XYZ file of C-alpha atoms in Angstrom:
372
model
C -28.389 -22.356 -19.952
C -27.993 -25.927 -19.510
C -27.031 -26.967 -15.957
C -29.045 -30.745 -15.792
C -26.501 -32.851 -14.582
C -27.488 -33.303 -10.810
C -25.345 -35.356 -8.271
C -25.147 -35.297 -4.452
C -22.044 -33.346 -2.831
C -19.501 -35.466 -0.888
C -18.976 -35.322 2.934
C -17.216 -32.347 4.152
C -16.599 -30.282 0.504
C -14.704 -27.382 1.492
C -15.109 -23.725 -0.411
C -14.824 -23.434 -3.560
C -13.927 -20.105 -3.697
C -13.083 -17.858 -6.681
C -12.611 -19.183 -10.103
C -9.434 -20.700 -10.986
C -8.861 -21.421 -6.732
C -11.897 -23.913 -6.415
C -11.543 -26.462 -3.649
C -11.806 -30.258 -4.083
C -14.972 -30.622 -2.556
C -17.179 -29.666 -5.377
C -15.628 -30.553 -7.767
C -15.753 -34.155 -6.194
C -19.514 -33.708 -6.395
C -19.842 -35.016 -9.728
C -18.293 -38.237 -8.523
C -20.657 -40.924 -8.856
C -22.931 -39.549 -11.776
C -22.288 -41.754 -14.431
C -24.968 -43.651 -14.030
C -27.558 -40.777 -14.253
C -29.199 -40.808 -17.885
C -27.608 -37.623 -20.483
C -30.813 -38.747 -22.028
C -32.279 -35.412 -20.405
C -29.725 -32.539 -21.672
C -28.937 -34.480 -24.960
C -33.258 -34.298 -25.135
C -33.491 -30.924 -24.488
C -30.985 -29.374 -26.724
C -32.358 -30.972 -29.790
C -36.126 -30.055 -28.586
C -34.656 -26.093 -28.592
C -32.513 -26.263 -31.149
C -35.292 -27.936 -33.611
C -37.271 -25.195 -32.366
C -35.622 -22.059 -32.839
C -34.016 -23.228 -36.016
C -38.259 -23.712 -37.078
C -38.813 -20.283 -35.856
C -35.911 -18.594 -38.258
C -36.954 -20.427 -40.834
C -40.257 -19.368 -41.081
C -39.341 -15.675 -40.036
C -37.060 -15.402 -42.782
C -39.668 -16.980 -44.922
C -42.523 -14.444 -43.541
C -39.616 -10.976 -43.846
C -39.140 -11.660 -47.340
C -42.347 -11.868 -47.986
C -44.179 -9.336 -50.029
C -45.926 -6.762 -48.428
C -44.330 -7.394 -44.599
C -42.561 -4.309 -44.383
C -44.905 -3.532 -41.588
C -44.391 -6.261 -39.701
C -40.793 -6.218 -40.089
C -40.019 -4.481 -37.035
C -41.829 -7.678 -35.087
C -40.302 -10.289 -37.455
C -36.354 -9.066 -36.614
C -37.380 -9.732 -32.497
C -38.517 -12.823 -32.805
C -36.066 -13.978 -35.305
C -33.382 -12.674 -32.566
C -35.001 -14.279 -29.718
C -34.815 -17.723 -31.495
C -31.514 -17.501 -32.624
C -30.084 -15.883 -29.020
C -31.884 -18.836 -27.516
C -29.999 -21.290 -30.052
C -27.028 -19.978 -29.513
C -27.153 -20.124 -25.517
C -28.183 -23.586 -26.203
C -25.006 -24.561 -28.845
C -22.539 -22.904 -26.662
C -23.618 -24.387 -22.594
C -25.343 -27.846 -23.794
C -22.103 -29.659 -25.574
C -20.379 -28.774 -22.083
C -22.791 -30.356 -19.781
C -23.254 -33.086 -21.652
C -19.319 -33.371 -22.350
C -18.829 -33.311 -18.520
C -21.212 -35.839 -18.089
C -20.291 -38.373 -20.056
C -16.452 -37.800 -19.488
C -17.482 -38.879 -16.193
C -15.178 -36.675 -14.117
C -15.059 -33.722 -12.050
C -15.041 -30.188 -13.294
C -12.237 -29.370 -12.201
C -9.806 -32.307 -13.751
C -12.013 -30.928 -16.738
C -11.194 -27.285 -15.748
C -7.821 -27.262 -14.079
C -7.451 -23.557 -14.792
C -11.023 -22.513 -14.413
C -11.870 -20.988 -17.764
C -14.099 -23.166 -18.572
C -16.137 -22.447 -15.714
C -15.337 -18.465 -16.472
C -17.191 -19.231 -19.843
C -19.456 -21.166 -18.793
C -20.861 -19.039 -16.459
C -20.006 -15.939 -18.882
C -22.602 -17.632 -21.799
C -25.272 -18.410 -19.095
C -25.344 -14.662 -17.929
C -25.742 -13.551 -21.721
C -28.468 -15.840 -22.740
C -30.284 -15.534 -19.686
C -30.463 -11.778 -19.645
C -30.585 -11.539 -23.454
C -33.910 -13.184 -24.064
C -35.223 -11.686 -20.951
C -34.482 -8.222 -22.679
C -35.533 -9.059 -25.833
C -39.166 -10.586 -24.621
C -39.461 -6.527 -23.120
C -38.443 -4.754 -25.945
C -41.029 -7.260 -28.187
C -43.892 -5.921 -25.473
C -42.871 -2.640 -26.202
C -43.067 -2.603 -29.771
C -46.366 -4.212 -29.168
C -47.755 -1.355 -27.170
C -46.596 1.143 -29.248
C -48.531 -0.425 -32.439
C -51.567 -0.584 -30.841
C -51.307 2.363 -28.756
C -50.035 4.586 -31.108
C -50.623 3.371 -34.035
C -49.407 6.585 -36.126
C -46.523 7.313 -34.513
C -45.229 3.494 -34.510
C -46.372 3.963 -38.855
C -44.095 6.984 -39.030
C -40.944 5.866 -36.779
C -40.077 3.005 -36.303
C -38.506 0.840 -38.882
C -36.114 -1.966 -39.049
C -33.110 -0.049 -39.056
C -34.224 1.204 -35.712
C -35.015 -2.118 -34.785
C -31.835 -3.495 -35.615
C -30.114 -0.479 -34.007
C -32.331 -1.511 -30.542
C -31.327 -5.408 -30.821
C -27.428 -4.868 -31.141
C -27.742 -2.334 -28.348
C -29.198 -5.053 -26.157
C -27.046 -7.560 -26.703
C -23.908 -5.727 -26.182
C -25.016 -3.601 -23.261
C -25.771 -7.349 -22.281
C -22.421 -8.954 -23.095
C -20.543 -6.035 -21.043
C -22.342 -6.566 -17.910
C -21.562 -9.904 -18.426
C -17.873 -8.959 -18.784
C -17.267 -8.075 -15.398
C -16.530 -10.069 -13.346
C -13.690 -10.982 -15.730
C -12.421 -7.152 -14.449
C -12.670 -8.076 -10.881
C -16.193 -7.038 -10.499
C -18.487 -10.011 -9.264
C -17.335 -13.605 -9.803
C -18.378 -16.814 -11.722
C -17.840 -19.899 -9.479
C -18.176 -23.548 -9.215
C -22.153 -23.704 -8.115
C -23.927 -26.671 -5.944
C -23.566 -29.574 -6.364
C -20.422 -28.901 -8.565
C -21.204 -29.476 -11.946
C -21.635 -26.362 -13.309
C -20.707 -22.566 -13.087
C -22.907 -19.333 -12.684
C -22.676 -15.977 -10.990
C -21.226 -15.942 -7.335
C -24.281 -15.086 -5.037
C -22.343 -13.352 -2.520
C -18.367 -14.653 -1.128
C -19.012 -13.598 2.267
C -17.583 -10.121 1.759
C -19.768 -7.224 0.908
C -19.100 -5.433 -2.866
C -18.594 -7.157 -5.596
C -19.558 -10.497 -6.034
C -23.209 -9.849 -4.235
C -23.810 -6.300 -6.134
C -23.411 -8.174 -9.451
C -25.326 -11.259 -8.586
C -28.223 -8.246 -7.305
C -27.608 -6.671 -10.410
C -28.424 -9.407 -12.885
C -31.934 -10.340 -10.347
C -32.675 -7.308 -10.622
C -32.569 -6.279 -14.584
C -34.008 -9.719 -14.590
C -36.977 -8.702 -12.662
C -37.543 -5.500 -14.215
C -37.527 -7.156 -17.501
C -40.854 -9.353 -16.757
C -42.374 -6.323 -14.907
C -42.160 -4.362 -18.460
C -43.586 -7.036 -19.922
C -46.320 -8.033 -18.351
C -47.193 -3.963 -18.128
C -47.035 -3.630 -21.519
C -49.028 -6.836 -22.485
C -51.455 -5.841 -20.554
C -51.353 -2.450 -21.995
C -51.873 -4.123 -25.054
C -54.634 -6.173 -23.990
C -56.896 -3.218 -22.926
C -56.135 -1.099 -25.860
C -57.620 -3.950 -27.579
C -60.375 -4.622 -25.486
C -61.321 -0.955 -25.512
C -60.942 -0.447 -29.767
C -63.308 -4.238 -29.880
C -65.912 -2.283 -27.757
C -65.630 1.304 -29.626
C -66.396 -0.775 -33.280
C -69.247 -2.766 -31.574
C -71.547 -0.576 -33.673
C -70.613 -2.337 -36.999
C -70.774 -5.514 -37.479
C -67.764 -6.379 -39.414
C -65.270 -4.445 -37.509
C -66.978 -5.926 -34.223
C -66.897 -9.198 -35.180
C -63.156 -8.665 -36.496
C -61.620 -6.881 -33.528
C -63.634 -9.670 -31.161
C -61.254 -12.174 -33.143
C -58.191 -9.872 -32.447
C -58.844 -9.494 -28.898
C -59.279 -12.954 -27.978
C -56.439 -14.112 -29.706
C -54.128 -11.979 -28.622
C -55.423 -12.221 -24.584
C -54.295 -15.823 -24.965
C -51.017 -15.174 -26.579
C -50.383 -12.650 -24.342
C -51.246 -14.497 -21.257
C -49.482 -17.675 -22.300
C -46.321 -15.483 -23.058
C -46.784 -13.555 -19.490
C -47.217 -17.263 -17.768
C -44.330 -18.810 -19.527
C -41.843 -15.766 -19.184
C -43.083 -15.267 -14.802
C -43.034 -19.109 -14.309
C -39.809 -19.866 -16.013
C -37.554 -16.640 -14.235
C -39.634 -15.527 -11.268
C -38.245 -18.437 -8.927
C -34.577 -18.324 -9.922
C -34.691 -14.574 -9.755
C -35.832 -14.389 -6.460
C -34.038 -17.155 -5.289
C -30.832 -15.525 -6.002
C -31.873 -12.341 -4.259
C -33.137 -14.402 -1.085
C -29.668 -16.253 -1.395
C -27.651 -12.993 -1.330
C -28.840 -11.694 1.519
C -29.239 -15.062 3.296
C -25.951 -15.575 2.356
C -27.392 -19.288 1.640
C -25.265 -19.878 -0.916
C -22.125 -20.019 1.575
C -23.758 -23.048 3.292
C -24.989 -24.802 0.254
C -21.145 -25.000 -0.266
C -20.881 -27.827 2.671
C -24.360 -29.515 2.182
C -23.303 -32.642 3.379
C -25.043 -35.499 1.014
C -26.078 -37.376 4.406
C -29.076 -34.758 5.151
C -31.195 -34.432 1.875
C -34.021 -34.061 4.247
C -32.754 -31.446 5.274
C -34.156 -27.376 4.996
C -30.646 -26.355 3.413
C -29.896 -29.073 2.019
C -33.549 -28.221 0.058
C -33.328 -25.019 -0.257
C -29.811 -25.281 -1.877
C -31.404 -27.798 -4.419
C -34.553 -25.588 -5.114
C -31.960 -22.616 -6.417
C -30.427 -25.934 -9.093
C -34.572 -26.486 -10.033
C -35.076 -22.799 -10.188
C -32.124 -22.626 -13.048
C -33.233 -25.588 -14.572
C -36.482 -24.020 -15.040
C -35.354 -20.671 -16.427
C -33.459 -23.099 -18.995
C -36.797 -24.704 -20.277
C -37.500 -20.868 -21.429
C -34.862 -21.292 -24.224
C -36.944 -24.446 -25.428
C -40.835 -22.479 -24.640
C -39.950 -18.949 -26.726
C -40.278 -20.363 -30.319
C -43.699 -22.390 -29.229
C -45.055 -19.642 -27.716
C -44.098 -16.849 -29.533
C -44.590 -18.570 -33.035
C -44.810 -22.064 -33.763
C -47.795 -23.459 -31.508
C -49.786 -20.504 -31.863
C -52.210 -20.776 -34.867
C -52.697 -24.548 -33.741
C -53.417 -23.791 -30.033
C -55.782 -20.620 -30.520
C -57.528 -22.447 -33.463
C -58.495 -25.054 -31.062
C -59.827 -22.590 -28.196
C -61.223 -20.514 -30.668
C -63.446 -24.038 -31.789
C -63.894 -24.463 -27.875
C -64.775 -21.414 -27.201
C -67.444 -21.272 -30.226
C -70.236 -23.239 -28.279
C -70.280 -20.068 -25.512
C -69.819 -17.162 -27.510
C -71.691 -18.734 -30.850
C -69.595 -17.612 -32.982
C -69.156 -19.412 -36.570
C -66.224 -22.822 -36.367
C -66.141 -21.542 -40.002
C -64.716 -18.126 -38.986
C -61.891 -20.284 -36.182
C -61.079 -22.255 -38.636
C -60.494 -19.595 -41.612
C -58.336 -17.638 -38.860
C -54.936 -17.984 -40.152
C -53.319 -14.507 -40.789
C -50.755 -13.607 -38.296
C -51.425 -11.320 -35.156
C -48.935 -8.778 -36.131
C -49.875 -8.823 -39.531
C -53.572 -8.056 -39.089
C -53.232 -5.560 -36.166
C -51.093 -3.546 -38.410
C -53.396 -3.996 -41.337
C -56.240 -2.536 -38.503
C -54.247 0.123 -37.271
C -52.746 1.846 -40.321
């Protein structure tokens, strides 16, 4: 998801209509954008690809390592999330950058509208898949903690692979609905990217499809937050029950603290990146705001409607940051950030700095070892 090219639409922009039948107003919105730097989308694409590539490399090495059987389901989810995010960047960012560098209108680059459909399809697939995979990871974690015996006897890599394939297949099928006539992918304000139409002025197709996307996204966020909170509650409860044993108390105290920090970080990143877009989509659907965005003139940049339309564009950009932040939040920065936090917290908790620095085992491995 990379709609990072922003310019103001020209006056008296006409309605774009469905893909392949767009008016020229939004198409002209990209004119005069050549002076805007391409550094932002290019930097984001490179940063995201590097982070996700590193995550997949680390996951691959850990997956093949001896003694990793108990954490393979978790590693499969992490690797799938990184692969999904990277594919999303590879399929959308080059299109944005190419149109950007060509300094041409979208209509001139894509007169048939097929590229717009592909762009909207990619935005839908690689926007919804990470949310659902994050939910699957949250469910996996809560099962490993709250039902360790069931998890050990039932959860295996084959089941995990089947679940991930089912997520991808379901999302791809959902994203193809506009091709079958249910919903639309249209050129979005200010005429430089394509996404799900939030309404065409008629009840039915487009509104239902857009609302379904937003509701599925919000439900994924709710499931992720609920499961993460349940995981934290279970770890805190278990930590208290082991308070009588000095070694177990210290061990579970570290596990609980690190899990709390990481899961809170995951919830904050997901909520901050996705909530604005999903809530704004629902608001625009019920208020038909997008219909008015089509004709917003550039002469009134301070108007309330202009600000609302621009906020939608900003919300999509914020959601695209999730593809970059995912590998760092889930894997790459975890050890560094948690170690620094533990060192800072040692002054309050009077824990040993040496113990904090020696904490290098991954969260999933230690939890499974303890709960086995």
